[in-house]
Coordinates of C-alpha atoms and ligand atoms in Angstrom, one line a residue:
Chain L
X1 CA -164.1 -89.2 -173.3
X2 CA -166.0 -85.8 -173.0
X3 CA -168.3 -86.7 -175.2
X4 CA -169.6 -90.5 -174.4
X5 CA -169.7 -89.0 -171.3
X6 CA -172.5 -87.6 -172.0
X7 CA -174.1 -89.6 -174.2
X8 CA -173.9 -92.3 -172.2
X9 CA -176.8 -91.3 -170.1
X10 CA -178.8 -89.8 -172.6
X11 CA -178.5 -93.1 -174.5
X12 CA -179.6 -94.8 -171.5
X13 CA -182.3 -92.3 -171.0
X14 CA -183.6 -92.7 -174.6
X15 CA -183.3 -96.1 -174.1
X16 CA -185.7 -96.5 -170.9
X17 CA -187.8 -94.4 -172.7
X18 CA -188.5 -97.2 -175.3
X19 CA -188.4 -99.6 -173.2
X20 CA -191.4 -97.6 -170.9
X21 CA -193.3 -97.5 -174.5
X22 CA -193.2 -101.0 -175.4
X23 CA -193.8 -102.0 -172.1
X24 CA -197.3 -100.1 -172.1
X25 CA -198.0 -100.9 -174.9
X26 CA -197.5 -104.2 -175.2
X27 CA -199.7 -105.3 -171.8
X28 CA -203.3 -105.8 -171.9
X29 CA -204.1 -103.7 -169.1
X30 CA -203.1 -100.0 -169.2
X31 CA -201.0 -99.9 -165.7
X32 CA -199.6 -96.5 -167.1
X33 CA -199.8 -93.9 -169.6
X34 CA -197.3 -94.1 -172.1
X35 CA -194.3 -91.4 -172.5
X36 CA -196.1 -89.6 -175.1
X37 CA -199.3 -89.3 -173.6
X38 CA -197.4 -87.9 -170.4
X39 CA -195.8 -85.3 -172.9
X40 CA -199.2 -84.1 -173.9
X41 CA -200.4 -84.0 -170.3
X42 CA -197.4 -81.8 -169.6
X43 CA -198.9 -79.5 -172.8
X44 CA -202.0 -79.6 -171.9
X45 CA -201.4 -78.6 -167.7
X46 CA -198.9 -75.8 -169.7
X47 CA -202.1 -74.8 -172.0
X48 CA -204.6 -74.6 -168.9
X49 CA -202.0 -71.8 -167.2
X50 CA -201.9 -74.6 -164.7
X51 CA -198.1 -76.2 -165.0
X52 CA -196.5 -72.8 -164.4
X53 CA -199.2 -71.9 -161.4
X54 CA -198.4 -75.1 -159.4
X55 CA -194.5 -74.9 -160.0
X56 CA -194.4 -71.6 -158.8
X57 CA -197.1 -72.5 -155.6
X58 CA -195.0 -75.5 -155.1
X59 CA -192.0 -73.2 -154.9
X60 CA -193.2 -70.7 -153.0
X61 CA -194.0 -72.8 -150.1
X62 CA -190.6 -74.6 -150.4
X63 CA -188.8 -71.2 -150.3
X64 CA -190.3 -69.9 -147.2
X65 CA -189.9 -72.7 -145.3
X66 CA -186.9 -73.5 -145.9
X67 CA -185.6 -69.8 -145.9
X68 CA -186.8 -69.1 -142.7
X69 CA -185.6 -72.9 -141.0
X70 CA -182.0 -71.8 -142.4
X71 CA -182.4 -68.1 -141.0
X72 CA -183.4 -70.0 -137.5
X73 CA -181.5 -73.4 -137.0
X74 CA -178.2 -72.5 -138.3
X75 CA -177.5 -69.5 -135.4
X76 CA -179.4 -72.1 -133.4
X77 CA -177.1 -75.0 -134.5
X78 CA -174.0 -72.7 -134.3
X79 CA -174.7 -71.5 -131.0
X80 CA -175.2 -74.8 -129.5
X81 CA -171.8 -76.7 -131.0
X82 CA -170.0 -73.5 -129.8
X83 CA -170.8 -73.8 -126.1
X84 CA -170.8 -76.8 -126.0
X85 CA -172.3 -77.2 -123.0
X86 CA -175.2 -76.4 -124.5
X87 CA -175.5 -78.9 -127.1
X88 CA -175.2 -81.4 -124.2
X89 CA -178.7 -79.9 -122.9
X90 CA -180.3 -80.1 -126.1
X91 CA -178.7 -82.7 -128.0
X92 CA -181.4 -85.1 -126.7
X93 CA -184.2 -83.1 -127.0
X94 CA -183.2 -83.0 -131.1
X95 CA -182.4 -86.7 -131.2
X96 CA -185.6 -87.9 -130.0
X97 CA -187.8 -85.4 -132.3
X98 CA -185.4 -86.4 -135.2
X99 CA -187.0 -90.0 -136.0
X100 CA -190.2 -88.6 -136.3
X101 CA -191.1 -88.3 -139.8
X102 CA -191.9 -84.7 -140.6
X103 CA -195.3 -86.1 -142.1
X104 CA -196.7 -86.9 -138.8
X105 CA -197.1 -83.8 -137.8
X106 CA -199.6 -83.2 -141.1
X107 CA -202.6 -83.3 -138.7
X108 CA -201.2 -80.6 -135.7
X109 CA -199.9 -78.1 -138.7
X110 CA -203.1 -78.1 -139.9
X111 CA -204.8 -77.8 -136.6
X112 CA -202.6 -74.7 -136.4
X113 CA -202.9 -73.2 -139.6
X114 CA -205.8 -74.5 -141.2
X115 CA -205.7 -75.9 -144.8
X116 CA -203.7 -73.7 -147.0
X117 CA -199.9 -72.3 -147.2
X118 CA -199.3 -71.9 -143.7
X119 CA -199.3 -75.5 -143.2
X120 CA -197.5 -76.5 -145.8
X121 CA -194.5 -73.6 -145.3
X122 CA -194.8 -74.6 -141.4
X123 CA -194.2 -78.6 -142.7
X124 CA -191.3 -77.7 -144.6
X125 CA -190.1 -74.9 -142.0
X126 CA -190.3 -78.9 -139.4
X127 CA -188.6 -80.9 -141.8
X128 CA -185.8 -78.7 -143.0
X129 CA -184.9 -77.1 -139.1
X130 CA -183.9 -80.5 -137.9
X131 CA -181.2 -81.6 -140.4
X132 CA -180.0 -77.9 -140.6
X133 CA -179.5 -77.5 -136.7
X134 CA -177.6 -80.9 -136.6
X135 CA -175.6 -80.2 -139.3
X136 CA -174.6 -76.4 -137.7
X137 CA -174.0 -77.8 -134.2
X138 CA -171.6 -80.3 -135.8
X139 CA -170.1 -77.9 -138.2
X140 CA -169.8 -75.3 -135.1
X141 CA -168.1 -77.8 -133.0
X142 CA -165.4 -79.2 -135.3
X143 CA -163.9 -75.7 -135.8
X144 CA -160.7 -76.7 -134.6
X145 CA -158.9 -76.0 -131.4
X146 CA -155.6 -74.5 -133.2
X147 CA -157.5 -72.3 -135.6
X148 CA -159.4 -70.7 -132.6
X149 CA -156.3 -70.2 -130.4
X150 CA -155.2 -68.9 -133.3
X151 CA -157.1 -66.0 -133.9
X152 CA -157.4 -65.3 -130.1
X153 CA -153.2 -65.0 -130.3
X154 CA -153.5 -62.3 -133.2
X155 CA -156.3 -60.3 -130.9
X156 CA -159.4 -60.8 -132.1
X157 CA -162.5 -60.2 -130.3
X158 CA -165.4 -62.4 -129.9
X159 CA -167.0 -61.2 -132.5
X160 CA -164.1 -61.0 -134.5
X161 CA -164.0 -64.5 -133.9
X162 CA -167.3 -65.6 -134.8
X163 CA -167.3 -63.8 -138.0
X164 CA -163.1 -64.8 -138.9
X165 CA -162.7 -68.3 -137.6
X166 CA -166.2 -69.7 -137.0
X167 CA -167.9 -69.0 -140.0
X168 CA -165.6 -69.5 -142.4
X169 CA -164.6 -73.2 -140.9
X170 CA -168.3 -74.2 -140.9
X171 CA -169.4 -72.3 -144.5
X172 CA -168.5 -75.6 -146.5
X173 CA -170.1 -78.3 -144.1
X174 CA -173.2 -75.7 -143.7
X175 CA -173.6 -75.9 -147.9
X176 CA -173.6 -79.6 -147.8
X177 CA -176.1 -79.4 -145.4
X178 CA -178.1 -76.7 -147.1
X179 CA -178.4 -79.0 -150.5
X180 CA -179.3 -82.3 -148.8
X181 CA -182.0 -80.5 -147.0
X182 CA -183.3 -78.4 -149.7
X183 CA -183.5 -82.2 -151.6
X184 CA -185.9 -83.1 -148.2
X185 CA -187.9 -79.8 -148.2
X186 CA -189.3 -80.7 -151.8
X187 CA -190.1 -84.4 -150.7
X188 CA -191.8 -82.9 -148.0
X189 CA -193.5 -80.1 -150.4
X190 CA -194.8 -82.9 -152.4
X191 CA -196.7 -85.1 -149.5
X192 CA -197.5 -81.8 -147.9
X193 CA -199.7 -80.4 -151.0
X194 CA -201.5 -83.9 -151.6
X195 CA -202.9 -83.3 -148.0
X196 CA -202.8 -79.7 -146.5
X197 CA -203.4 -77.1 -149.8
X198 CA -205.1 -77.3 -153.3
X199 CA -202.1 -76.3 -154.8
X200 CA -199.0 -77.4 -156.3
X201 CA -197.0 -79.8 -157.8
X202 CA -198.8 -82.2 -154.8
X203 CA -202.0 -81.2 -155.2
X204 CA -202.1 -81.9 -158.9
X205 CA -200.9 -85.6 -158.2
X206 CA -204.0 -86.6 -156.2
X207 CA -206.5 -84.2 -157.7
X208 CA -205.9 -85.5 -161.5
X209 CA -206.2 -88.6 -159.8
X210 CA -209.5 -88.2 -158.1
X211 CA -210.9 -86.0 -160.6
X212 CA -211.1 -88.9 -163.6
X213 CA -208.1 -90.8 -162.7
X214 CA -206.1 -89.0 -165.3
X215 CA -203.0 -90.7 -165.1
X216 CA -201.1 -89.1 -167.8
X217 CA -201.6 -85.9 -166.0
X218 CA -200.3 -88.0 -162.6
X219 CA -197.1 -89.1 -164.6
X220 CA -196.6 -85.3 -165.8
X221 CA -196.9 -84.0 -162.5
X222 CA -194.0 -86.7 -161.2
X223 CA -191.9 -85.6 -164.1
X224 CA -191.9 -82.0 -163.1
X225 CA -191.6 -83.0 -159.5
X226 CA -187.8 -84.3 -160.3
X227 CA -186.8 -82.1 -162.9
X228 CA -187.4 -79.3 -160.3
X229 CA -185.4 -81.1 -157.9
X230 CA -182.9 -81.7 -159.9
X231 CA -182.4 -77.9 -160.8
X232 CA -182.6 -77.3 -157.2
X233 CA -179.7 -79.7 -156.3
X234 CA -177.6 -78.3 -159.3
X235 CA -178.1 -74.7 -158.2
X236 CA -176.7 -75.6 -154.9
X237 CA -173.9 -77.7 -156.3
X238 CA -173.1 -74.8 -157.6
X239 CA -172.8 -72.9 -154.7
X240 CA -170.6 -75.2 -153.3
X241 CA -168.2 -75.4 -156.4
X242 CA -167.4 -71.8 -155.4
X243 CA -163.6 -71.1 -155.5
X244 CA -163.6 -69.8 -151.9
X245 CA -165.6 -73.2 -151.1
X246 CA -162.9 -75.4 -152.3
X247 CA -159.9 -75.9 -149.6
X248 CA -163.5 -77.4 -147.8
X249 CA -163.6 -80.8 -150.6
X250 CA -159.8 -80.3 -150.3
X251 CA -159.1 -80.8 -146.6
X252 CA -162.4 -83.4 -147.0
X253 CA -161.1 -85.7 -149.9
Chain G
X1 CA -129.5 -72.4 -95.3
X2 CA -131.6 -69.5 -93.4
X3 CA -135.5 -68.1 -93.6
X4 CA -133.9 -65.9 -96.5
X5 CA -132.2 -69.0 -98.6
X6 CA -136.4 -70.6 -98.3
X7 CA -137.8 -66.9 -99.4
X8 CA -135.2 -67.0 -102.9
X9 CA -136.2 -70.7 -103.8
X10 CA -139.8 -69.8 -103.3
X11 CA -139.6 -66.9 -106.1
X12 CA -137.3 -67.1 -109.0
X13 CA -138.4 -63.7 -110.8
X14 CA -137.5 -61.8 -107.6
X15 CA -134.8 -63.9 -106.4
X16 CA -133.2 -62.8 -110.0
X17 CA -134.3 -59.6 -110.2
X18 CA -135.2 -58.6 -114.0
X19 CA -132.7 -56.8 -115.3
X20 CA -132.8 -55.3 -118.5
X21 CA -132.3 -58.0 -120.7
X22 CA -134.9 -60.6 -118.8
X23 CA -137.8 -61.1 -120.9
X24 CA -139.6 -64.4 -119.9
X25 CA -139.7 -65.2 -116.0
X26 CA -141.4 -68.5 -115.2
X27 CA -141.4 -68.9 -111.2
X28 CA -142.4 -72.3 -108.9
X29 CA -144.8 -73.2 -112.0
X30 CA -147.3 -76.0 -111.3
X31 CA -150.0 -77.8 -113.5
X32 CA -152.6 -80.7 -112.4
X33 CA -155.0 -81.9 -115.1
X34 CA -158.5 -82.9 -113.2
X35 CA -160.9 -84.8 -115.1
X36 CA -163.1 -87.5 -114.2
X37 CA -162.2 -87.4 -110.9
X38 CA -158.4 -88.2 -111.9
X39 CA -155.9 -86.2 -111.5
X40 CA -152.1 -85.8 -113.7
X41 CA -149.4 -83.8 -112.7
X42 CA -147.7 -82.3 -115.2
X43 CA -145.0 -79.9 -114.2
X44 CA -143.7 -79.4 -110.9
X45 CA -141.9 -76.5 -109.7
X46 CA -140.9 -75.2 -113.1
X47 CA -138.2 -72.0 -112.4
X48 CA -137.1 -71.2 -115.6
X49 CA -135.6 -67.1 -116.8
X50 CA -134.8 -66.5 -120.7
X51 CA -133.6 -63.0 -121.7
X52 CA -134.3 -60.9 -125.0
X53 CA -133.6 -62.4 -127.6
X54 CA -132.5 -65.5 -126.6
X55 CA -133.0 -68.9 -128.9
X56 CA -134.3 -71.2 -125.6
X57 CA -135.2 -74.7 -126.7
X58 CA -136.9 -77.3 -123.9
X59 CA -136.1 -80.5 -124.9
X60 CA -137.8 -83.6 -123.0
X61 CA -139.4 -87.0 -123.4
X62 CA -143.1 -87.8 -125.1
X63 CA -145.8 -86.7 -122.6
X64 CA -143.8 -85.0 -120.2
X65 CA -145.4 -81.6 -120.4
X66 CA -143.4 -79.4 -122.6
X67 CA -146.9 -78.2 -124.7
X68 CA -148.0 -77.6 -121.8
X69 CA -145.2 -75.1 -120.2
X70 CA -145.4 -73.6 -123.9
X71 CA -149.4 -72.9 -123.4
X72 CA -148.9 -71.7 -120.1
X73 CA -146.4 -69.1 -121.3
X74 CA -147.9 -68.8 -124.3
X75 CA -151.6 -67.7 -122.2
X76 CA -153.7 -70.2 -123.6
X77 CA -153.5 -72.2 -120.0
X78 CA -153.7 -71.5 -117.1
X79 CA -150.7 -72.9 -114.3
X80 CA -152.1 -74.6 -111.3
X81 CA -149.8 -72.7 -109.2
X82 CA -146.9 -69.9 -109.7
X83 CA -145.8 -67.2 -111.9
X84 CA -145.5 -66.2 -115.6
X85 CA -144.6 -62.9 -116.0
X86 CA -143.4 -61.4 -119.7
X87 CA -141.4 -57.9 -119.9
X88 CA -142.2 -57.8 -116.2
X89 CA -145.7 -58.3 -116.1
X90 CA -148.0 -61.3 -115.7
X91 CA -149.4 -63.2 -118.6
X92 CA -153.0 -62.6 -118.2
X93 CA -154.1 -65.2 -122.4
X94 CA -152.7 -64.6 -125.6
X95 CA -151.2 -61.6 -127.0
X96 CA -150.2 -60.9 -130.9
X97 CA -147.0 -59.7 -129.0
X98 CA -146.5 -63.4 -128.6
X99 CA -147.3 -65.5 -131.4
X100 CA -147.7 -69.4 -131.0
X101 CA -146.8 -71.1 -134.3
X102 CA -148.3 -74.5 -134.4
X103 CA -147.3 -77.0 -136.7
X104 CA -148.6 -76.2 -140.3
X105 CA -152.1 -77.2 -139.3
X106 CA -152.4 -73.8 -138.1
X107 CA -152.7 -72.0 -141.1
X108 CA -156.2 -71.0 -142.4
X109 CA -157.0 -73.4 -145.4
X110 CA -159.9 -71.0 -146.5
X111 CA -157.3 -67.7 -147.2
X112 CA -154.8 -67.8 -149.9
X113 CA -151.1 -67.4 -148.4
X114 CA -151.8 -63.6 -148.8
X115 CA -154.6 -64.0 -146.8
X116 CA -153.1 -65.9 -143.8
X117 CA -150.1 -63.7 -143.8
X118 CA -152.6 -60.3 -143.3
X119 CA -154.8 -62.4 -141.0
X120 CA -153.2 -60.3 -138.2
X121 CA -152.7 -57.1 -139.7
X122 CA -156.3 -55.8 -139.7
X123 CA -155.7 -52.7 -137.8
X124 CA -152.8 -51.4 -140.1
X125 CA -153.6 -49.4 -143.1
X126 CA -154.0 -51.1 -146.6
X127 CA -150.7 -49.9 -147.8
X128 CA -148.5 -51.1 -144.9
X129 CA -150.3 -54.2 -144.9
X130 CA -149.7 -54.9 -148.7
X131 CA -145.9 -54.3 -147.6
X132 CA -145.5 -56.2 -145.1
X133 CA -147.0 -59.6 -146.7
X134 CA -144.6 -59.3 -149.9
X135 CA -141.9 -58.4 -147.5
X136 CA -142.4 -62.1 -145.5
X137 CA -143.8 -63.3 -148.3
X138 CA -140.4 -63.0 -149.6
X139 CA -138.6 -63.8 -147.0
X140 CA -140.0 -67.5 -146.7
X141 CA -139.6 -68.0 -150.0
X142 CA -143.5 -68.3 -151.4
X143 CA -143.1 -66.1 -154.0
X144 CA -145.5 -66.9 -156.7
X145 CA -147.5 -68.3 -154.6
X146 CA -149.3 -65.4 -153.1
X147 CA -152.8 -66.6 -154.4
X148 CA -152.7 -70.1 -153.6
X149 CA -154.3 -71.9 -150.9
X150 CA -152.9 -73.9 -148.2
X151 CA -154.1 -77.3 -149.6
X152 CA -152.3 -76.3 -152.5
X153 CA -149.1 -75.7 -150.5
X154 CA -146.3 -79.0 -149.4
X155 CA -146.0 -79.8 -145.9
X156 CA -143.1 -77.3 -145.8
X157 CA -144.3 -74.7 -147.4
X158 CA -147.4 -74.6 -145.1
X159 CA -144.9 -74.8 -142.1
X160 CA -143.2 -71.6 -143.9
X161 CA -146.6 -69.6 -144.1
X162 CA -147.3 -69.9 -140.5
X163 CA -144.1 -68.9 -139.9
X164 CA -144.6 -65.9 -141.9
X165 CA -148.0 -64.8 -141.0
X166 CA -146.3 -64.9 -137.1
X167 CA -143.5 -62.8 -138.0
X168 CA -146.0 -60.3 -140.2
X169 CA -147.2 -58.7 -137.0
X170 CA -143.8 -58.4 -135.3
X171 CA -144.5 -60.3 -132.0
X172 CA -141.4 -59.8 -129.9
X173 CA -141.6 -63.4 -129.2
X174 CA -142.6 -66.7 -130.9
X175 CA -143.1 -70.0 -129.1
X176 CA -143.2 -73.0 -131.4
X177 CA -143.8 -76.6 -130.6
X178 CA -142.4 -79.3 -132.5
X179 CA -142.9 -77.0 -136.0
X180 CA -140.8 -79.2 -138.1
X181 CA -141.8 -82.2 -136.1
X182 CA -144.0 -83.5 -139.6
X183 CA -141.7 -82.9 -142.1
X184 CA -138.9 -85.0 -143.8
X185 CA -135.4 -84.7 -142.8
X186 CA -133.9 -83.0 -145.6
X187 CA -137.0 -80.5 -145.2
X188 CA -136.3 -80.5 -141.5
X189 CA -132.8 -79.4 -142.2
X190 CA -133.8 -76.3 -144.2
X191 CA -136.3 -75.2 -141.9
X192 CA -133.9 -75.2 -139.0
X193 CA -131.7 -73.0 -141.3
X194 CA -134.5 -70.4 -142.4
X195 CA -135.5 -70.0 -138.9
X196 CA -132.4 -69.2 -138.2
X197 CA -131.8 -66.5 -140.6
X198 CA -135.1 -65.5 -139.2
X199 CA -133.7 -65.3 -135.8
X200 CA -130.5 -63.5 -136.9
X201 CA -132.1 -61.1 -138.8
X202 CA -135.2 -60.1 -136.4
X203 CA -133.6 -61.2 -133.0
X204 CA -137.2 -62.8 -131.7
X205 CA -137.1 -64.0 -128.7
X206 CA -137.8 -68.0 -129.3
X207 CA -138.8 -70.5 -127.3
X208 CA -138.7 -73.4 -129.1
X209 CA -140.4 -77.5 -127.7
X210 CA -138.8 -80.5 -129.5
X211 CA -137.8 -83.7 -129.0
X212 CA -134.7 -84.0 -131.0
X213 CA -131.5 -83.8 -129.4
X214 CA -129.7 -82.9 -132.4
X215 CA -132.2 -80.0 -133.5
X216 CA -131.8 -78.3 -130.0
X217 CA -128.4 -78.4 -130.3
X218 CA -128.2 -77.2 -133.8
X219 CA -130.9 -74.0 -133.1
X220 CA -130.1 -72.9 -129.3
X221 CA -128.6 -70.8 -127.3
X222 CA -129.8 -73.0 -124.2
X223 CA -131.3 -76.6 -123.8
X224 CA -133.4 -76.6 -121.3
X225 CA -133.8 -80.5 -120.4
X226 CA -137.1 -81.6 -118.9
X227 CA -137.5 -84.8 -116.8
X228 CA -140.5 -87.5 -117.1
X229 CA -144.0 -86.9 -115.7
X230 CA -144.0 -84.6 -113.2
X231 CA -141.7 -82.6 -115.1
X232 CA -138.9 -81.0 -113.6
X233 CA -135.7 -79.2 -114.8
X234 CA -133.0 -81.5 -115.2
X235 CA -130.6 -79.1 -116.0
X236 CA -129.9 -76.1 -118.3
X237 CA -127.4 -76.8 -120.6
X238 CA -125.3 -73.9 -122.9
X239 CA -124.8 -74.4 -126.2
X240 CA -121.3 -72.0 -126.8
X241 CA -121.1 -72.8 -130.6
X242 CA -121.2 -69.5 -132.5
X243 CA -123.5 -69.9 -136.0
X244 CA -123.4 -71.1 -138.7
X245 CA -123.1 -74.2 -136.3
X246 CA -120.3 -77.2 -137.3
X247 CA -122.0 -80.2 -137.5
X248 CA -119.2 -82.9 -137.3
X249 CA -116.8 -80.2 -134.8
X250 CA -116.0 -82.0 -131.4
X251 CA -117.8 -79.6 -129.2
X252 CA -121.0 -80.0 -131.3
X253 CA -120.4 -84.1 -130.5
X254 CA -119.5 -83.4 -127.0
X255 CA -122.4 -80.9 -126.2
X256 CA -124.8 -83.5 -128.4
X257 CA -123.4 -86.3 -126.6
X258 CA -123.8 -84.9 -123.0
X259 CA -127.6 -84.1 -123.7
X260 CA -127.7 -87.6 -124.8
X261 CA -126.4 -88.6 -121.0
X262 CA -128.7 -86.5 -119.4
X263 CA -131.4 -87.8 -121.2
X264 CA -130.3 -91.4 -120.0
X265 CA -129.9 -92.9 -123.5
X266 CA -127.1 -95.1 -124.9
X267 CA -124.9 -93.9 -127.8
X268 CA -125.8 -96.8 -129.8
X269 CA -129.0 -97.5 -131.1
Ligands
ATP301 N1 -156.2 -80.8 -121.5 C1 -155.7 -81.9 -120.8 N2 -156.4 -82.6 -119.9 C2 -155.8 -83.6 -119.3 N3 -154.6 -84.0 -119.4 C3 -153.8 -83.3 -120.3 C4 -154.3 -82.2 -121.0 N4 -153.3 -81.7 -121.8 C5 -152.3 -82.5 -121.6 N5 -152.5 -83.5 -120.6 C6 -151.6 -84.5 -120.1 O1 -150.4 -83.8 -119.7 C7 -149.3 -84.6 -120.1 C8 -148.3 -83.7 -120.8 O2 -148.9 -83.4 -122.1 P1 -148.1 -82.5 -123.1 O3 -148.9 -82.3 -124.3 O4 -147.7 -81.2 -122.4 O5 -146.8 -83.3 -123.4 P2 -145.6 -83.0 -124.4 O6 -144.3 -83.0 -123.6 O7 -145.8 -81.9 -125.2 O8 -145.6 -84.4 -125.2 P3 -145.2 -84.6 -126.8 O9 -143.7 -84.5 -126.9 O10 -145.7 -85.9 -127.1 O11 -145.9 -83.5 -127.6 C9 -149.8 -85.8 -120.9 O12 -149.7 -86.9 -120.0 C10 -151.2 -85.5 -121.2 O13 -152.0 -86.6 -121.1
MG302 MG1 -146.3 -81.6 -127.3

């Protein structure tokens, strides 16, 4: 069992693969590089210095921005589902600026900040503070009623409160919210770069594109786009596997 | 029938003056839910003296307002009108001299049973801490299970944790609503036993909401029997059985029986 488990999907995988292969190279017209062409353009980016420089841009820029929307929109979020007054002023506010893609506001971040890092950190900083405030106003307000009284009966202070009761109830929604919008920051990272730097993971998309429509290269740069992600999404699987995580997929499930 | 006959129905803590033994004085005790522009009356002139150490149990129908009498006292609501005082003073919110066990959704289900059971105990030292939770840890019988979390835990065992993790900070009273209202019978039938081993052994003031005639009669010293919306004391009833309590004995019937009557239902079902 353990083992067709796993290979299962790399039988699949290997399988795809083939299929890519004989696909491109059976048509006339070359609509796409084929996989080992795409594996030489992942050398040959490695080779120039250039694979590690635009992982670690593209990473960079993911980091800050979502480091500092998390720092921001969960106290924000927390605040708000805890009084809840509060999230009835703002809730509408945040519903309104939620459907708007955080692509559109490409042209005002670089208005602001120019062409370089500071609008792409400030478009990832827009698309990751939405989804994290929602998810913290939500967590904050389904702290339940009995767990509250609760710690108010054994004497705890406010702040006892916030740090005893509140936080722990909301850590496990607040991870689940942390990995989907990490997966969204480095969507956004991506579209960001083709447009607002000349850097990244993004930027190497459209430039090997414009610069001698080298597609292998395009391909490569895709591939790296989701193995990244995917490392990012186990790392905070991870976090959320935690033993003092679990009674949250528990009480959930 | 005089001015002074008006001034002793007006206040019950001062028409029976605390003595010694009065712990809990509720006096002309109101509550009016307003929301939406609609209004419920709750409880109406609740009058209502239990003394240290005393097993009180209020027994009523669905919906009449017997959480809400339980909140009052236990200072997580405030009454619309009237008195709650506690050891002679007035209840002013919640107080880990009084702990409020709800039913086994209370407990924390991110500590371990260790964890829940300390929950209170932050301002002791380490060592008396460490003591006290293997003492009740102990005593409700999760031994072994020190490290495991509530999800981990039955129904009943959950119920026995909150129980314990109240008694770890040695409230002088404990109001519980409907505790073993979620559990099975047989489970039911244990609790009610362990709690009152509890009782016996730490003499807690309890008062106890339920709405099963048998358990009140099995658990208290005195029924107190609540009316329909607006509550209102029916009447007060004694249970004179010493423990360990005789199921099947006549008086048990009778007193079980006379609830029954007062509660207006049929001995048949
Ligand atoms: N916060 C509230 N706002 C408005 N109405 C309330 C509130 N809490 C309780 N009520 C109303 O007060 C009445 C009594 O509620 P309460 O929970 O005290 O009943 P109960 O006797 O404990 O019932 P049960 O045996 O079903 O638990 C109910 O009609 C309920 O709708
Ligand atoms: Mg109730």
């Amino acid at each position: 069992m353990r083992n067709s488990s796993k290979l299962l999907p790399l039988g699949v995988f290997a399988a795809l693969t083939l299929a890519w292969h004989a696909a491109v190279v059976s048509s006339e017209q070359r609509l796409l590089p084929t996989p080992w062409e795409v594996v030489l353009g992942i050398a040959e980016l490695a080779q120039r210095g250039l694979l590690i420089k635009y992982v670690v841009a593209s990473l960079f820029r993911v980091t800050w921005g979502f480091a500092v929307a998390a720092l921001l929109a969960i106290p924000f979020g927390l605040f708000l589902g805890w009084y809840r007054r509060g999230e009835a002023a703002v809730n509408p506010f945040l519903q309104i600026l939620r459907p708007i893609s955080p692509l559109a506001w490409i042209p005002i971040s670089i208005l602001w900040f120019g062409v370089g890092d500071g609008a792409a950190i400030y478009l990832i900083f827009l698309a990751s503070f939405l989804p994290l405030a929602v998810t913290a106003m939500n967590a904050g307000r389904n702290v339940l009623d009995v767990h509250l009284n609760a710690g108010r009966n054994f004497g705890l202070s406010q702040t006892q409160l916030i740090l005893r009761v509140l936080y722990p109830s909301v850590l496990p929604q607040l991870i689940v919210g942390l990995r989907i919008t990490l997966g969204i920051a480095w969507l956004v990272v991506v579209a960001a770069e083709m447009i607002a730097v000349n850097s990244g993971l993004g930027f190497l998309i459209v430039d090997a594109r414009n610069a001698g429509n080298r597609y292998d290269l395009v391909v490569a740069g895709m591939l790296m786009i989701g193995l990244i992600g995917l490392l990012l999404d186990a790392g905070m699987r991870s976090l959320a596997n935690l033993k003092i995580l679990r009674w949250g997929r528990a009480a959930s499930s | 029938m005089g001015p002074r006959r008006l001034e002793l129905t007006l206040d019950h803590c001062v028409s029976y003056p605390a003595s010694n033994s009065t712990k809990l004085c509720v006096s002309g005790v109101n509550k009016t839910f307003r929301r939406d522009g609609k209004s419920v009356h709750v409880l109406e002139d609740i009058d209502l003296t239990v003394r240290e150490g005393e097993f009180v149990c209020i027994l009523g129908p669905s919906g009449c307002g017997k959480s809400t009498l339980l909140n009052i006292v236990g200072g997580f609501t405030t009454a619309t009108s009237g008195r709650v005082e506690i050891d002679g003073e007035p209840v002013r919110g919640p107080d880990p001299r009084r702990i409020f066990v709800f039913q086994e959704r209370g407990v924390f289900p991110w500590l371990t049973v260790e964890g829940n059971i300390s929950f209170g105990l932050f301002k002791l030292p380490k060592h008396e801490r460490e003591r006290r939770v293997s003492h009740y840890v102990h005593m409700v019988g999760l031994k072994g299970f020190e490290q495991s979390y509530p999800h981990e835990l039955s129904g009943g065992m959950k119920q026995r944790l909150e129980v314990a993790r109240a008694l770890a900070v040695n409230p002088d009273m404990l109001f519980l609503d409907e505790p073993f209202g979620a559990l099975d019978s047989i489970t039911r039938l244990l609790m009610r036993g362990e709690l009152l081993r509890i009782w016996q052994a730490e003499r807690k003031t309890i008062l106890f909401v339920t709405h099963d005639i048998d358990e009140s009669v099995q658990l208290a010293d005195r029924v107190v029997v609540m009316s329909a919306r607006p509550a209102t004391i029916r009447t007060i009833i004694d249970i004179d059985i010493p423990h360990p309590r005789e199921l099947s004995s006549r008086r048990y019937l009778e007193l079980r029986d006379g609830l029954l009557d007062e509660i207006g239902l049929a001995h048949k079902v």
